[in-house]
Amino acid sequence: MERADTSFPDIAAFVGVAQTGSFTRAAENLGTSKSNVGKAVQRLEGRLGTRLFQRTTRAVRLTEDGETYLIAAQSALDGLRDAAQALAARKEEPIGRVRLDIPSGFRQLFLPTISDMRNRYPQVTLELSMTDRMSDAVGEGWDIVVRVGELSHDSEMTVRKLCDITLSLYASPDYLARSTPIEAASDLVNHDALIFRGFTGRLRPWFLNDNGHLRELSPTPVLIVSDGQALIDSTVIGLGISQLFDKVAQPYLDSGKLVKVLPSVDSPGPSAHALIPSGHRMPAKTRAVLNYLADRLR
């Protein structure tokens, strides 16, 4: 059996006539002509294969089939109206799911504060990925992707700077207690280096401030990792010295799990940016999470 092809404007015209008992008043309420309303009802009756109204010169009354269809039509239109209102509310209030992809090393900086974000935005559901791979924000459907370092130009993405980052050397108190003292950059060659391999496959050198000049140091590593959180964890358990972003190291510094090594060689690092797919106006839910991220990293 063929499915009836219904038209929502025709259904709205039918409901308007049923509620007012008049084609003329329905047309006035709908901002159209009596002729258009009459044609809409005729089309609907033709598709349904039944008469919906009994028409006389003095009155318009629903048939039994019309009464049955009116109940379903009103329910459908009310559902669409409720959905439209809900979608409008989503534009103004943070409601719904936000998919966020951040570097793995940001885990300790961000995870302990999610309950605070939940208190601020109780109707936001966060889907969180923590990885150092270069995910495709548009293709994989992410709402926000956080990147550290240089960005390729992409017209499909809106870029917002979140913060500047400083590169510093860190080690655990235990490692420093059982190792030779570090009083100058030249002493680093005698220590165990923990090195990060970036998504490009290149080992990331250490960048040191040498009296105002930026100098690269590529120490011989005792451990190479390609996961930012693994680099932090390896440093915390005392495997050696690593160069970390100051933002991600701060929670471990505050708890005493890490100690900064040679603060005098701290150097400016890359900036952190948020990438948001371009297009329509940013939803309130995405803007809320983005602003929260910026506050955490500022």
Short mmCIF file of N, CA and C in Angstrom, two decimals, residues 49 71-72 76 81 84 92 125 143 147 187 200 209 227 296:
data_model
loop_
_atom_site.label_atom_id
_atom_site.label_comp_id
_atom_site.label_asym_id
_atom_site.label_seq_id
_atom_site.Cartn_x
_atom_site.Cartn_y
_atom_site.Cartn_z
N GLY A 49 -7.75 10.07 1.07
CA GLY A 49 -8.82 9.28 0.47
C GLY A 49 -10.09 9.31 1.29
N ILE A 71 -7.16 14.78 16.01
CA ILE A 71 -6.43 14.42 17.24
C ILE A 71 -4.95 14.15 16.92
N ALA A 72 -4.72 13.37 15.85
CA ALA A 72 -3.34 13.04 15.47
C ALA A 72 -2.60 14.27 14.94
N ALA A 76 0.77 16.00 16.43
CA ALA A 76 1.99 16.15 15.63
C ALA A 76 2.46 17.59 15.60
N ARG A 81 6.09 21.96 17.45
CA ARG A 81 6.22 23.25 18.13
C ARG A 81 7.13 23.13 19.36
N ALA A 84 10.70 22.82 18.17
CA ALA A 84 11.24 24.10 17.73
C ALA A 84 11.62 24.97 18.92
N GLU A 92 20.33 29.49 23.14
CA GLU A 92 20.53 30.51 24.16
C GLU A 92 21.11 29.95 25.45
N THR A 125 26.46 17.64 28.36
CA THR A 125 27.14 16.34 28.42
C THR A 125 28.46 16.46 27.66
N ASP A 143 33.49 19.03 18.31
CA ASP A 143 33.03 20.42 18.47
C ASP A 143 34.21 21.34 18.78
N ARG A 147 44.86 22.27 20.23
CA ARG A 147 46.15 21.98 19.61
C ARG A 147 47.21 22.89 20.22
N ASP A 187 75.46 20.53 32.85
CA ASP A 187 75.35 19.34 33.70
C ASP A 187 74.28 18.37 33.20
N THR A 200 54.64 14.01 14.16
CA THR A 200 55.39 14.01 12.90
C THR A 200 56.42 12.89 12.87
N ASN A 209 66.81 28.57 27.29
CA ASN A 209 67.13 29.99 27.23
C ASN A 209 68.58 30.18 27.68
N ASP A 227 53.27 9.84 24.00
CA ASP A 227 52.04 10.21 24.71
C ASP A 227 52.41 11.21 25.79
N ARG A 296 40.47 27.93 32.43
CA ARG A 296 41.37 26.97 33.09
C ARG A 296 42.83 27.17 32.65
#
